[in-house]
Short mmCIF file of C-alpha atoms and ligand atoms in Angstrom, two decimals:
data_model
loop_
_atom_site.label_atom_id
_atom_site.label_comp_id
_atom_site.label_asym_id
_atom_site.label_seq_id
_atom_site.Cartn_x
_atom_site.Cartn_y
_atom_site.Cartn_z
CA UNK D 3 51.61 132.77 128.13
CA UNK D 4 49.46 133.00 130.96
CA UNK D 5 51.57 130.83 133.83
CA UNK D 6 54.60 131.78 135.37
CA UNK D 7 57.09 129.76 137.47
CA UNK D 8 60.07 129.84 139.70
CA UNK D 9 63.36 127.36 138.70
CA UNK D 10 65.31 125.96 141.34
CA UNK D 11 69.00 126.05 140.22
CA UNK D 12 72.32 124.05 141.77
CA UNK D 13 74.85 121.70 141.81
CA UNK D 14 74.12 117.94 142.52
CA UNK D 15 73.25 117.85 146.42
CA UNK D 16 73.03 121.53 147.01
CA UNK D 17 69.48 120.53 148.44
CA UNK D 18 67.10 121.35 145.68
CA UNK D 19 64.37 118.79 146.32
CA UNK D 20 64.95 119.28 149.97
CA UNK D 21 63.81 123.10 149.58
CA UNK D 22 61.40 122.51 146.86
CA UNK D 23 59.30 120.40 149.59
CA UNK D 24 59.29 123.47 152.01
CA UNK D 25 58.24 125.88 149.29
CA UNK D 26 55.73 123.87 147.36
CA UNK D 27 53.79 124.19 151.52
CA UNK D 28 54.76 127.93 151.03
CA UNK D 29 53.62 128.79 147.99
CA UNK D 30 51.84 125.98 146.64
CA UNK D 31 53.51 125.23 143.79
CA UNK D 32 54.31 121.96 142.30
CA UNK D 33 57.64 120.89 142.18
CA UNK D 34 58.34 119.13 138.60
CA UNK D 35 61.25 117.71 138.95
CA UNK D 36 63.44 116.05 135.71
CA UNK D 37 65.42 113.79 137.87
CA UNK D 38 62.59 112.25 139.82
CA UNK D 39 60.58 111.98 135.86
CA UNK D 40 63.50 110.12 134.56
CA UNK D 41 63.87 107.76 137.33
CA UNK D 42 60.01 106.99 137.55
CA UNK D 43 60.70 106.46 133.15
CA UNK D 44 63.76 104.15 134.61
CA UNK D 45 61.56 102.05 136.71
CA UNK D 46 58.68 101.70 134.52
CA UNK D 47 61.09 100.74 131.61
CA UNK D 48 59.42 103.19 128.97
CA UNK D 49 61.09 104.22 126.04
CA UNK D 50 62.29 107.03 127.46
CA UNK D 51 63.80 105.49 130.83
CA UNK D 52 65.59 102.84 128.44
CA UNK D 53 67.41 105.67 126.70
CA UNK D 54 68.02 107.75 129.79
CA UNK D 55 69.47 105.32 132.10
CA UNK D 56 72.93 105.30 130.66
CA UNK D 57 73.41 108.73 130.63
CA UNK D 58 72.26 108.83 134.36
CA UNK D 59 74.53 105.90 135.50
CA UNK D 60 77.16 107.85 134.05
CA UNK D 61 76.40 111.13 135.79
CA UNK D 62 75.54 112.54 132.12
CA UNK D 63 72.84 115.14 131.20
CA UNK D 64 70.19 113.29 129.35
CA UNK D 65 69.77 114.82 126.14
CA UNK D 66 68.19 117.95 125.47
CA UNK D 67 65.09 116.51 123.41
CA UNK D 68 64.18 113.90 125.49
CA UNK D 69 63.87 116.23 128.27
CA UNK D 70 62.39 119.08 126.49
CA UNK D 71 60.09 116.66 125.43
CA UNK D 72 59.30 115.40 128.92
CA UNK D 73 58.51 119.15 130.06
CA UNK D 74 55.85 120.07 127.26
CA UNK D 75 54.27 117.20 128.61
CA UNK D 76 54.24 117.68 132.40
CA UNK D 77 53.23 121.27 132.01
CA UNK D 78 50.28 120.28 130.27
CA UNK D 79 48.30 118.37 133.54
CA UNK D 80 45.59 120.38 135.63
CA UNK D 81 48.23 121.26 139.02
CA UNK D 82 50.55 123.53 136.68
CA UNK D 83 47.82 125.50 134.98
CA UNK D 84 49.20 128.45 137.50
CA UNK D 85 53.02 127.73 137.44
CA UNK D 86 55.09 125.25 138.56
CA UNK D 87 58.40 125.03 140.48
CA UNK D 88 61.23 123.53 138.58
CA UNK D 89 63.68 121.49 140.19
CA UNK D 90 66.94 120.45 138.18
CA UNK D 91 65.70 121.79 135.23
CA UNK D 92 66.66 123.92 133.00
CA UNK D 93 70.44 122.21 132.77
CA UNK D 94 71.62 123.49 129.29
CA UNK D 95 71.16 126.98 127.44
CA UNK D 96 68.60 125.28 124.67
CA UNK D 97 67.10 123.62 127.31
CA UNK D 98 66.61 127.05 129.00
CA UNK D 99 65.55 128.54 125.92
CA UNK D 100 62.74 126.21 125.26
CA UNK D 101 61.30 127.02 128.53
CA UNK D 102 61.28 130.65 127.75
CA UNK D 103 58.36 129.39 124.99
CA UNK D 104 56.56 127.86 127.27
CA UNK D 105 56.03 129.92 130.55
CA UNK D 106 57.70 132.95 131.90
CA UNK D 107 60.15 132.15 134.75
CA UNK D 108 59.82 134.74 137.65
CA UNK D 109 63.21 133.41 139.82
CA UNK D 110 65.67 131.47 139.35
CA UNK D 111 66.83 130.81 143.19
CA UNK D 112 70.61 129.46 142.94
CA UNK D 113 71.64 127.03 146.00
CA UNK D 114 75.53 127.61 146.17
CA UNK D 115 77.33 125.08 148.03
CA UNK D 116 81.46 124.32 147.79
CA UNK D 117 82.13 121.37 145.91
CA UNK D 118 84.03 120.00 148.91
CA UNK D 119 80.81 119.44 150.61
CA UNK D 120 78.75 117.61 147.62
CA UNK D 121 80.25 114.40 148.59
CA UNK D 122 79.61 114.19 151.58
CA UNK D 123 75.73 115.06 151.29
CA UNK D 124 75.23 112.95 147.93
CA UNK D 125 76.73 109.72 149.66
CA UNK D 126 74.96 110.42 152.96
CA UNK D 127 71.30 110.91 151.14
CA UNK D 128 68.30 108.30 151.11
CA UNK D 129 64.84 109.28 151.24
CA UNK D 130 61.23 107.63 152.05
CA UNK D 131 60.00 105.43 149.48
CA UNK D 132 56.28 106.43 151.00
CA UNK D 133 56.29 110.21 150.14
CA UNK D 134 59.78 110.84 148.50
CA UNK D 135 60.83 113.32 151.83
CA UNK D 136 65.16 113.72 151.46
CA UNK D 137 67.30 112.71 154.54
CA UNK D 138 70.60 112.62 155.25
CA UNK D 139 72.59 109.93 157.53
CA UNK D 140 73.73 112.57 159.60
CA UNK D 141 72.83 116.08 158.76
CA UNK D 142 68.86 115.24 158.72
CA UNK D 143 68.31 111.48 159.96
CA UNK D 144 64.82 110.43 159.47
CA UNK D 145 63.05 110.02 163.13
CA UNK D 146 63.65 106.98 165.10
CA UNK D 147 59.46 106.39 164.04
CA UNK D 148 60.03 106.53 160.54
CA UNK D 149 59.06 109.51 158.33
CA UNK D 150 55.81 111.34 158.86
CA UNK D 151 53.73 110.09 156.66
CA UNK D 152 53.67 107.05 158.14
CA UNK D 153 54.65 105.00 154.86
CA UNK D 154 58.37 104.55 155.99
CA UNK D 155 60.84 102.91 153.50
CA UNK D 156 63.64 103.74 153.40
CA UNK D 157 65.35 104.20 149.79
CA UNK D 158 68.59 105.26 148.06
CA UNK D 159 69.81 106.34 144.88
CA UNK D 160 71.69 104.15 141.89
CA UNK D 161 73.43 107.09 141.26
CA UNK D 162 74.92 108.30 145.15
CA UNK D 163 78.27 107.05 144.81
CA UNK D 164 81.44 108.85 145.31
CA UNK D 165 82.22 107.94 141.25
CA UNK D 166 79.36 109.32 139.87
CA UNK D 167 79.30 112.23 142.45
CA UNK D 168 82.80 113.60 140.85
CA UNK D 169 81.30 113.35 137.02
CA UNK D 170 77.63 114.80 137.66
CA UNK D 171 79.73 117.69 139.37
CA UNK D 172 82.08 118.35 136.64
CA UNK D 173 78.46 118.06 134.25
CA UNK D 174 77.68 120.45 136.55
CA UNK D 175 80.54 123.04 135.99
CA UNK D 176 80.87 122.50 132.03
CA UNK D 177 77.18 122.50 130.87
CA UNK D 178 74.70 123.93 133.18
CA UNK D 179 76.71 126.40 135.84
CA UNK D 180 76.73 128.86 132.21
CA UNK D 181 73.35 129.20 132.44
CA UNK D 182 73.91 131.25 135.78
CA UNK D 183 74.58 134.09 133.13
CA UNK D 184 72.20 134.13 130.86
CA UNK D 185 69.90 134.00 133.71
CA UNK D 186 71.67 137.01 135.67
CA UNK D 187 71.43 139.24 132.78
CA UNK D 188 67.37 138.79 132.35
CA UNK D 189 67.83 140.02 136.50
CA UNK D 190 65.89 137.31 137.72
CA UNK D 191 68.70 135.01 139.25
CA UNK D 192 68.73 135.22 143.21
CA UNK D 193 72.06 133.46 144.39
CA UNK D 194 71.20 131.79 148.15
CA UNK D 195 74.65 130.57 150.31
CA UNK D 196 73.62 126.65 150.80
CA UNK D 197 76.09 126.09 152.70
CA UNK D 198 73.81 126.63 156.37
CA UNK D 199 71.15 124.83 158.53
CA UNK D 200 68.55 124.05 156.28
CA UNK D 201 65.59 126.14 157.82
CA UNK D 202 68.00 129.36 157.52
CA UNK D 203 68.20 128.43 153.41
CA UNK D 204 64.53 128.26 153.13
CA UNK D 205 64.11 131.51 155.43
CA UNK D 206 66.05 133.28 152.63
CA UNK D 207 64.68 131.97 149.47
CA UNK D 208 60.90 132.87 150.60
CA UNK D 209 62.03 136.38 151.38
CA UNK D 210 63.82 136.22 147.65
CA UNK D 211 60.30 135.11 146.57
CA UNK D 212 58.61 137.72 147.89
P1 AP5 G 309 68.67 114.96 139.70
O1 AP5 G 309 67.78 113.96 140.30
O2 AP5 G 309 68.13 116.29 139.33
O3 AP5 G 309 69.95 115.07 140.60
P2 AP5 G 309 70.90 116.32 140.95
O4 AP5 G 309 70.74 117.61 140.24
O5 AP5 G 309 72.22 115.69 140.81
O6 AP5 G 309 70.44 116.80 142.27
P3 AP5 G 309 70.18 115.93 143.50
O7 AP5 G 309 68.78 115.40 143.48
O8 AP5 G 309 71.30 114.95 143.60
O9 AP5 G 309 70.40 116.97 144.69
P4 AP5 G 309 69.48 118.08 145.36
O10 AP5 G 309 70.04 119.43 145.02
O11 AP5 G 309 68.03 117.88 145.09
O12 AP5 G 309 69.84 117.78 146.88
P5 AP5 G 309 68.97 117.14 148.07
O13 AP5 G 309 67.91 118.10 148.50
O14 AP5 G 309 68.56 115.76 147.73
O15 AP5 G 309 69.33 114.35 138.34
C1 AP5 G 309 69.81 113.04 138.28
C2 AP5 G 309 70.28 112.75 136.85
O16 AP5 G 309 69.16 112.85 135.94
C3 AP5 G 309 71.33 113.71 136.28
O17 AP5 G 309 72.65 113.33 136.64
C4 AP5 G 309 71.06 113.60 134.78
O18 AP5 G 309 71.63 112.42 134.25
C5 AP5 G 309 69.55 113.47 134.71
N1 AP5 G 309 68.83 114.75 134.57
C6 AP5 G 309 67.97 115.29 135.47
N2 AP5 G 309 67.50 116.46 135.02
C7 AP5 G 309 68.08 116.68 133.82
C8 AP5 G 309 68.01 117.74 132.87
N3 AP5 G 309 67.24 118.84 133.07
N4 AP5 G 309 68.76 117.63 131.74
C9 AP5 G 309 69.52 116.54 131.49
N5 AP5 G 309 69.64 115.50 132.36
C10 AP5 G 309 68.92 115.58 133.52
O19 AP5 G 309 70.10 117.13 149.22
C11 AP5 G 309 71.20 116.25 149.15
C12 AP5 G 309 71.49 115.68 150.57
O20 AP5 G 309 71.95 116.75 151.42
C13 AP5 G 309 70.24 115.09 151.27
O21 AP5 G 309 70.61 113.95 151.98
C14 AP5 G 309 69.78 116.23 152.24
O22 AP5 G 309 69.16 115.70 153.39
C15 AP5 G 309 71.10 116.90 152.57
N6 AP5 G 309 70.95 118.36 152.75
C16 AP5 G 309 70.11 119.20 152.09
N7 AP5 G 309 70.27 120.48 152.53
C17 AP5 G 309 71.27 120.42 153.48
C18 AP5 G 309 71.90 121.43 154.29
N8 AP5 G 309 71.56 122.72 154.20
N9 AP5 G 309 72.87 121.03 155.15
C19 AP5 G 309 73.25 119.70 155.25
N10 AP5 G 309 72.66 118.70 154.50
C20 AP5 G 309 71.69 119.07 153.62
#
């Protein structure tokens, strides 16, 4: 197992992908995230979108297999042949376990932010269609010129609702916040307080990178 990689770890809206665009310019790495795989497999009605989508409408993990299976894949193109940084994956123990197979994970760099405040950033999130850069309505509006990439279009999630916010949450608690655990006992877990100005967050994770 010659690649290694970092895993980005959280609840919903603790401002994974928002950090994993910041440390992909820092170190490089590309960011592989599930959620953004599934919805692209949503959109493109493939087999595996068509089974995913109800378990994402509901705020449901998707089952392990399907994204297990989604992983080997990914891990296989040229950009991750030195690591990659995982965003909202591993969710589940066996999902966790299969990664172990397949490259060793250096971090695990846990965004902790209080329930109370998911809501608010989950229903206040939309992003550029042109590059896939996260805003918020009023924590971090997009300029009044549009994003920076110049490709400006503006998009929003199926899923950012206040319903589904409360059941990808308690998701959250039941079947992936265990996995804080078994990833504190390998010693590798680095808990970050999300909860702060977003530069401050990103400060701290690339010194727990170091
Ligand atoms: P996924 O797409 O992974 O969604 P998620 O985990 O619910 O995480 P989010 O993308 O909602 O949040 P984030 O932490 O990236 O926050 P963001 O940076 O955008 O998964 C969607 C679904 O796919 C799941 O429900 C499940 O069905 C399925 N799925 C995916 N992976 C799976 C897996 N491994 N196994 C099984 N099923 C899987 O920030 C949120 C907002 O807050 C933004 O507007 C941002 O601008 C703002 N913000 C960020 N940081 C701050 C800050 N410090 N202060 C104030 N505002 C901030």
């Amino acid at each position: 197992m010659d690649m290694s990689s970092i895993v980005l770890f959280g609840p919903p809206g603790a401002g994974k992908g928002t950090q994993a665009a910041r440390i992909m310019e820092a170190t490089g790495l590309p960011q592989v995230s599930t959620g953004d795989m599934l919805r692209a497999a949503v959109k493109a009605n493939t087999a595996t979108g068509i089974e995913a989508k109800g378990y994402m409408d509901a705020g449901n993990l998707v089952p392990d297999e399907v994204i297990i299976n989604l992983i080997k894949d990914r891990i296989l193109e040229d950009d991750a042949v030195n690591g990659v940084m995982f965003d909202g994956f591993p969710r589940t123990i066996p999902q966790a376990e299969a990664l172990s197979q397949i490259t060793e994970v250096t971090h695990v760099i846990a965004i902790e932010v209080p329930d109370e405040k998911i809501v608010g950033r989950i229903c206040g999130r939309y992003s550029c269609a042109g590059c896939g850069m996260v805003y918020h309505d009023t924590f971090n509006p997009v300029s009044s010129s549009g994003c920076d990439c110049g490709n400006w279009q503006e998009k929003r999630r199926a899923d950012d609702n206040a319903e589904t916010v409360q059941s990808r949450l308690d998701t959250y608690h039941q079947q992936t916040s265990p996995l804080a655990d078994w990833y504190l006992e390998k010693g590798i877990f680095h808990p970050i307080d999300g909860d702060r100005a977003i530069d401050e967050i990103t400060g701290d994770i690339l010194v727990a990178l170091e």
